[in-house]
């Protein structure tokens, strides 16, 4: 089954208001108006902010070697790992116009590669639609699926939910924390 993708462009970065250590990358569909927020860590925020300001990575040895073998970056796919947490990226490489290899990397490297090489940045349509439909249109607020939250953010949100007597949210957060612990235990065995 061929997966459908949405071409997206990064349009901005921002910082959380309630949780100051939350950083957000805003992505917009290239040929549309829908936008989605993506949680990122501080290191990714700093790296992408530099790229947004025009500080693109300089030519490096890996790029020169790739050109000798006619290997080019075709496009970049963003996706979420099955265990949840921050998005990651897959670089799709081609040689002589034929897709040959994929390279799994972090979100910042994928977005930076897409911007510096001027290749499409893609997200599976089903994921983009799910994230876009979560947005309420309330100015200054964005909504994230719990599965996209980092472990630290889950813990901080759980503490805040308990403090605010929001036991339904606390229960959901606790269940996600337990699910991840179970997944990590399974993968380490």
PDB file of C-alpha atoms in Angstrom:
ATOM      1  CA  UNK A   1       0.000   0.000   0.000  1.00  0.00           C
ATOM      2  CA  UNK A   2       1.437   3.379  -1.043  1.00  0.00           C
ATOM      3  CA  UNK A   3       1.321   5.985   1.697  1.00  0.00           C
ATOM      4  CA  UNK A   4       0.060   9.486   0.848  1.00  0.00           C
ATOM      5  CA  UNK A   5       2.153  12.423   2.000  1.00  0.00           C
ATOM      6  CA  UNK A   6       1.625  16.138   2.535  1.00  0.00           C
ATOM      7  CA  UNK A   7       4.476  18.439   1.556  1.00  0.00           C
ATOM      8  CA  UNK A   8       5.078  20.813   4.446  1.00  0.00           C
ATOM      9  CA  UNK A   9       7.204  23.866   5.150  1.00  0.00           C
ATOM     10  CA  UNK A  10       8.493  25.052   8.505  1.00  0.00           C
ATOM     11  CA  UNK A  11       7.157  28.560   9.078  1.00  0.00           C
ATOM     12  CA  UNK A  12       8.189  29.414  12.605  1.00  0.00           C
ATOM     13  CA  UNK A  13       9.377  28.568  16.075  1.00  0.00           C
ATOM     14  CA  UNK A  14       7.903  29.498  19.425  1.00  0.00           C
ATOM     15  CA  UNK A  15       8.174  28.699  23.101  1.00  0.00           C
ATOM     16  CA  UNK A  16       5.525  27.395  25.477  1.00  0.00           C
ATOM     17  CA  UNK A  17       3.892  29.773  27.933  1.00  0.00           C
ATOM     18  CA  UNK A  18       2.789  27.387  30.682  1.00  0.00           C
ATOM     19  CA  UNK A  19       5.836  25.160  30.357  1.00  0.00           C
ATOM     20  CA  UNK A  20       8.837  27.367  29.588  1.00  0.00           C
ATOM     21  CA  UNK A  21      11.005  24.405  28.584  1.00  0.00           C
ATOM     22  CA  UNK A  22       8.583  23.516  25.781  1.00  0.00           C
ATOM     23  CA  UNK A  23       9.650  24.530  22.303  1.00  0.00           C
ATOM     24  CA  UNK A  24       7.442  24.308  19.236  1.00  0.00           C
ATOM     25  CA  UNK A  25       8.099  24.109  15.500  1.00  0.00           C
ATOM     26  CA  UNK A  26       5.158  25.280  13.377  1.00  0.00           C
ATOM     27  CA  UNK A  27       4.690  23.435  10.084  1.00  0.00           C
ATOM     28  CA  UNK A  28       2.297  24.484   7.314  1.00  0.00           C
ATOM     29  CA  UNK A  29       1.102  22.440   4.370  1.00  0.00           C
ATOM     30  CA  UNK A  30       2.874  23.751   1.278  1.00  0.00           C
ATOM     31  CA  UNK A  31      -0.234  24.082  -0.901  1.00  0.00           C
ATOM     32  CA  UNK A  32      -2.806  24.836   1.793  1.00  0.00           C
ATOM     33  CA  UNK A  33      -3.597  26.743   4.947  1.00  0.00           C
ATOM     34  CA  UNK A  34      -3.508  24.100   7.673  1.00  0.00           C
ATOM     35  CA  UNK A  35      -0.742  24.367  10.255  1.00  0.00           C
ATOM     36  CA  UNK A  36       0.430  21.971  12.921  1.00  0.00           C
ATOM     37  CA  UNK A  37       2.680  22.362  15.956  1.00  0.00           C
ATOM     38  CA  UNK A  38       5.476  19.886  16.641  1.00  0.00           C
ATOM     39  CA  UNK A  39       7.127  19.619  20.041  1.00  0.00           C
ATOM     40  CA  UNK A  40      10.894  19.972  19.881  1.00  0.00           C
ATOM     41  CA  UNK A  41      13.658  20.125  22.469  1.00  0.00           C
ATOM     42  CA  UNK A  42      15.777  23.188  23.238  1.00  0.00           C
ATOM     43  CA  UNK A  43      18.761  21.933  21.218  1.00  0.00           C
ATOM     44  CA  UNK A  44      16.557  21.457  18.142  1.00  0.00           C
ATOM     45  CA  UNK A  45      15.007  24.898  18.729  1.00  0.00           C
ATOM     46  CA  UNK A  46      18.449  26.556  18.814  1.00  0.00           C
ATOM     47  CA  UNK A  47      19.647  24.692  15.702  1.00  0.00           C
ATOM     48  CA  UNK A  48      16.520  25.468  13.683  1.00  0.00           C
ATOM     49  CA  UNK A  49      16.467  29.107  14.832  1.00  0.00           C
ATOM     50  CA  UNK A  50      19.969  29.464  13.411  1.00  0.00           C
ATOM     51  CA  UNK A  51      18.863  27.915  10.093  1.00  0.00           C
ATOM     52  CA  UNK A  52      15.757  30.158   9.972  1.00  0.00           C
ATOM     53  CA  UNK A  53      18.053  33.158  10.397  1.00  0.00           C
ATOM     54  CA  UNK A  54      19.927  32.129   7.239  1.00  0.00           C
ATOM     55  CA  UNK A  55      22.868  30.282   8.811  1.00  0.00           C
ATOM     56  CA  UNK A  56      22.737  27.216   6.600  1.00  0.00           C
ATOM     57  CA  UNK A  57      25.354  24.509   7.132  1.00  0.00           C
ATOM     58  CA  UNK A  58      28.484  24.904   5.045  1.00  0.00           C
ATOM     59  CA  UNK A  59      29.602  22.297   2.503  1.00  0.00           C
ATOM     60  CA  UNK A  60      31.134  19.372   4.317  1.00  0.00           C
ATOM     61  CA  UNK A  61      33.084  16.239   3.507  1.00  0.00           C
ATOM     62  CA  UNK A  62      29.990  13.970   3.522  1.00  0.00           C
ATOM     63  CA  UNK A  63      28.311  16.200   0.923  1.00  0.00           C
ATOM     64  CA  UNK A  64      31.418  16.151  -1.265  1.00  0.00           C
ATOM     65  CA  UNK A  65      31.676  12.360  -1.056  1.00  0.00           C
ATOM     66  CA  UNK A  66      27.985  12.012  -1.926  1.00  0.00           C
ATOM     67  CA  UNK A  67      28.460  14.157  -5.017  1.00  0.00           C
ATOM     68  CA  UNK A  68      31.321  11.915  -6.224  1.00  0.00           C
ATOM     69  CA  UNK A  69      28.927   8.942  -6.181  1.00  0.00           C
ATOM     70  CA  UNK A  70      25.967  10.968  -7.502  1.00  0.00           C
ATOM     71  CA  UNK A  71      24.003  10.446  -4.275  1.00  0.00           C
ATOM     72  CA  UNK A  72      21.442  13.151  -3.642  1.00  0.00           C
ATOM     73  CA  UNK A  73      18.869  13.855  -1.000  1.00  0.00           C
ATOM     74  CA  UNK A  74      15.492  13.307  -2.687  1.00  0.00           C
ATOM     75  CA  UNK A  75      13.153  14.284   0.173  1.00  0.00           C
ATOM     76  CA  UNK A  76      12.710  14.073   3.951  1.00  0.00           C
ATOM     77  CA  UNK A  77       9.863  12.357   5.804  1.00  0.00           C
ATOM     78  CA  UNK A  78       8.952  13.338   9.360  1.00  0.00           C
ATOM     79  CA  UNK A  79       7.355  10.692  11.563  1.00  0.00           C
ATOM     80  CA  UNK A  80       6.825   9.747  15.159  1.00  0.00           C
ATOM     81  CA  UNK A  81       8.560   6.703  16.659  1.00  0.00           C
ATOM     82  CA  UNK A  82       6.218   3.858  17.722  1.00  0.00           C
ATOM     83  CA  UNK A  83       7.207   4.413  21.354  1.00  0.00           C
ATOM     84  CA  UNK A  84       5.968   8.007  21.201  1.00  0.00           C
ATOM     85  CA  UNK A  85       7.885  11.162  22.005  1.00  0.00           C
ATOM     86  CA  UNK A  86       9.507  13.650  19.685  1.00  0.00           C
ATOM     87  CA  UNK A  87       9.279  13.339  15.922  1.00  0.00           C
ATOM     88  CA  UNK A  88      12.229  12.028  13.950  1.00  0.00           C
ATOM     89  CA  UNK A  89      13.063  12.117  10.265  1.00  0.00           C
ATOM     90  CA  UNK A  90      14.000   9.765   7.467  1.00  0.00           C
ATOM     91  CA  UNK A  91      16.225  11.055   4.696  1.00  0.00           C
ATOM     92  CA  UNK A  92      15.397   9.478   1.333  1.00  0.00           C
ATOM     93  CA  UNK A  93      18.534   9.244  -0.791  1.00  0.00           C
ATOM     94  CA  UNK A  94      18.747   8.522  -4.490  1.00  0.00           C
ATOM     95  CA  UNK A  95      21.571   7.617  -6.811  1.00  0.00           C
ATOM     96  CA  UNK A  96      21.279   8.278 -10.529  1.00  0.00           C
ATOM     97  CA  UNK A  97      17.622   9.229  -9.950  1.00  0.00           C
ATOM     98  CA  UNK A  98      16.682   5.929  -8.241  1.00  0.00           C
ATOM     99  CA  UNK A  99      15.840   5.731  -4.532  1.00  0.00           C
ATOM    100  CA  UNK A 100      18.574   3.629  -2.997  1.00  0.00           C
ATOM    101  CA  UNK A 101      18.849   4.219   0.742  1.00  0.00           C
ATOM    102  CA  UNK A 102      17.121   5.722   3.717  1.00  0.00           C
ATOM    103  CA  UNK A 103      18.826   7.277   6.704  1.00  0.00           C
ATOM    104  CA  UNK A 104      17.070   7.675  10.044  1.00  0.00           C
ATOM    105  CA  UNK A 105      18.000  10.854  11.899  1.00  0.00           C
ATOM    106  CA  UNK A 106      16.699  13.386  14.382  1.00  0.00           C
ATOM    107  CA  UNK A 107      14.107  16.028  13.510  1.00  0.00           C
ATOM    108  CA  UNK A 108      16.542  18.969  13.450  1.00  0.00           C
ATOM    109  CA  UNK A 109      18.908  17.234  11.025  1.00  0.00           C
ATOM    110  CA  UNK A 110      16.020  16.298   8.722  1.00  0.00           C
ATOM    111  CA  UNK A 111      14.472  19.772   8.658  1.00  0.00           C
ATOM    112  CA  UNK A 112      17.892  21.409   8.238  1.00  0.00           C
ATOM    113  CA  UNK A 113      18.767  19.042   5.367  1.00  0.00           C
ATOM    114  CA  UNK A 114      15.445  19.764   3.666  1.00  0.00           C
ATOM    115  CA  UNK A 115      15.922  23.524   3.937  1.00  0.00           C
ATOM    116  CA  UNK A 116      19.606  23.606   2.977  1.00  0.00           C
ATOM    117  CA  UNK A 117      19.212  21.191   0.037  1.00  0.00           C
ATOM    118  CA  UNK A 118      15.861  22.675  -1.027  1.00  0.00           C
ATOM    119  CA  UNK A 119      14.104  19.290  -1.122  1.00  0.00           C
ATOM    120  CA  UNK A 120      10.545  18.484  -0.042  1.00  0.00           C
ATOM    121  CA  UNK A 121       9.765  17.924   3.620  1.00  0.00           C
ATOM    122  CA  UNK A 122       6.883  15.456   3.972  1.00  0.00           C
ATOM    123  CA  UNK A 123       4.571  14.094   6.611  1.00  0.00           C
ATOM    124  CA  UNK A 124       2.172  11.169   6.141  1.00  0.00           C
ATOM    125  CA  UNK A 125      -1.284  12.591   5.248  1.00  0.00           C
ATOM    126  CA  UNK A 126      -2.990  10.627   8.015  1.00  0.00           C
ATOM    127  CA  UNK A 127      -0.627  12.068  10.647  1.00  0.00           C
ATOM    128  CA  UNK A 128      -0.863  15.610   9.282  1.00  0.00           C
ATOM    129  CA  UNK A 129      -4.673  15.518   9.209  1.00  0.00           C
ATOM    130  CA  UNK A 130      -4.870  14.100  12.726  1.00  0.00           C
ATOM    131  CA  UNK A 131      -2.590  16.829  14.085  1.00  0.00           C
ATOM    132  CA  UNK A 132      -4.253  19.611  12.075  1.00  0.00           C
ATOM    133  CA  UNK A 133      -7.731  18.565  13.235  1.00  0.00           C
ATOM    134  CA  UNK A 134      -6.639  18.860  16.885  1.00  0.00           C
ATOM    135  CA  UNK A 135      -6.162  22.607  16.537  1.00  0.00           C
ATOM    136  CA  UNK A 136      -9.120  24.565  17.894  1.00  0.00           C
ATOM    137  CA  UNK A 137      -8.385  27.953  16.399  1.00  0.00           C
ATOM    138  CA  UNK A 138      -8.061  29.507  19.861  1.00  0.00           C
ATOM    139  CA  UNK A 139      -5.388  32.141  19.399  1.00  0.00           C
ATOM    140  CA  UNK A 140      -2.226  31.493  21.358  1.00  0.00           C
ATOM    141  CA  UNK A 141      -3.079  27.866  22.107  1.00  0.00           C
ATOM    142  CA  UNK A 142      -2.058  24.664  20.402  1.00  0.00           C
ATOM    143  CA  UNK A 143      -2.976  21.080  21.114  1.00  0.00           C
ATOM    144  CA  UNK A 144      -0.660  18.057  21.027  1.00  0.00           C
ATOM    145  CA  UNK A 145      -1.442  14.361  21.192  1.00  0.00           C
ATOM    146  CA  UNK A 146      -0.124  12.899  24.434  1.00  0.00           C
ATOM    147  CA  UNK A 147       1.928  10.411  22.418  1.00  0.00           C
ATOM    148  CA  UNK A 148       4.040  13.280  21.020  1.00  0.00           C
ATOM    149  CA  UNK A 149       5.040  14.576  24.448  1.00  0.00           C
ATOM    150  CA  UNK A 150       8.505  13.890  25.820  1.00  0.00           C
ATOM    151  CA  UNK A 151       8.807  11.830  28.990  1.00  0.00           C
ATOM    152  CA  UNK A 152       9.798  14.931  30.985  1.00  0.00           C
ATOM    153  CA  UNK A 153       6.872  16.936  29.637  1.00  0.00           C
ATOM    154  CA  UNK A 154       4.498  14.070  30.495  1.00  0.00           C
ATOM    155  CA  UNK A 155       5.759  14.143  34.087  1.00  0.00           C
ATOM    156  CA  UNK A 156       5.443  17.936  34.319  1.00  0.00           C
ATOM    157  CA  UNK A 157       1.933  17.863  32.816  1.00  0.00           C
ATOM    158  CA  UNK A 158       0.910  15.083  35.232  1.00  0.00           C
ATOM    159  CA  UNK A 159       2.044  17.175  38.200  1.00  0.00           C
ATOM    160  CA  UNK A 160       0.124  20.192  36.883  1.00  0.00           C
ATOM    161  CA  UNK A 161      -3.024  18.126  36.210  1.00  0.00           C
ATOM    162  CA  UNK A 162      -2.982  16.746  39.766  1.00  0.00           C
ATOM    163  CA  UNK A 163      -2.351  20.232  41.177  1.00  0.00           C
ATOM    164  CA  UNK A 164      -5.347  21.560  39.209  1.00  0.00           C
ATOM    165  CA  UNK A 165      -7.535  18.565  40.239  1.00  0.00           C
ATOM    166  CA  UNK A 166      -7.898  17.534  36.599  1.00  0.00           C
ATOM    167  CA  UNK A 167      -8.052  13.835  37.396  1.00  0.00           C
ATOM    168  CA  UNK A 168      -9.263  12.753  33.949  1.00  0.00           C
ATOM    169  CA  UNK A 169      -6.196  14.288  32.305  1.00  0.00           C
ATOM    170  CA  UNK A 170      -3.953  12.967  35.090  1.00  0.00           C
ATOM    171  CA  UNK A 171      -5.268   9.462  34.432  1.00  0.00           C
ATOM    172  CA  UNK A 172      -4.546   9.746  30.677  1.00  0.00           C
ATOM    173  CA  UNK A 173      -1.041  11.032  31.348  1.00  0.00           C
ATOM    174  CA  UNK A 174      -0.346   8.285  33.910  1.00  0.00           C
ATOM    175  CA  UNK A 175      -1.529   5.645  31.418  1.00  0.00           C
ATOM    176  CA  UNK A 176       0.794   7.011  28.702  1.00  0.00           C
ATOM    177  CA  UNK A 177       3.750   6.990  31.109  1.00  0.00           C
ATOM    178  CA  UNK A 178       2.977   3.366  32.013  1.00  0.00           C
ATOM    179  CA  UNK A 179       2.576   2.407  28.329  1.00  0.00           C
ATOM    180  CA  UNK A 180       5.993   3.820  27.509  1.00  0.00           C
ATOM    181  CA  UNK A 181       7.619   2.058  30.450  1.00  0.00           C
ATOM    182  CA  UNK A 182       6.105  -1.231  29.231  1.00  0.00           C
ATOM    183  CA  UNK A 183       7.373  -0.583  25.669  1.00  0.00           C
ATOM    184  CA  UNK A 184      10.862   0.230  26.926  1.00  0.00           C
ATOM    185  CA  UNK A 185      10.904  -2.946  29.040  1.00  0.00           C
ATOM    186  CA  UNK A 186       9.763  -5.050  26.064  1.00  0.00           C
ATOM    187  CA  UNK A 187      12.379  -3.552  23.762  1.00  0.00           C
ATOM    188  CA  UNK A 188      15.198  -4.108  26.276  1.00  0.00           C
ATOM    189  CA  UNK A 189      14.378  -7.836  26.615  1.00  0.00           C
TER     190      UNK A 189
END
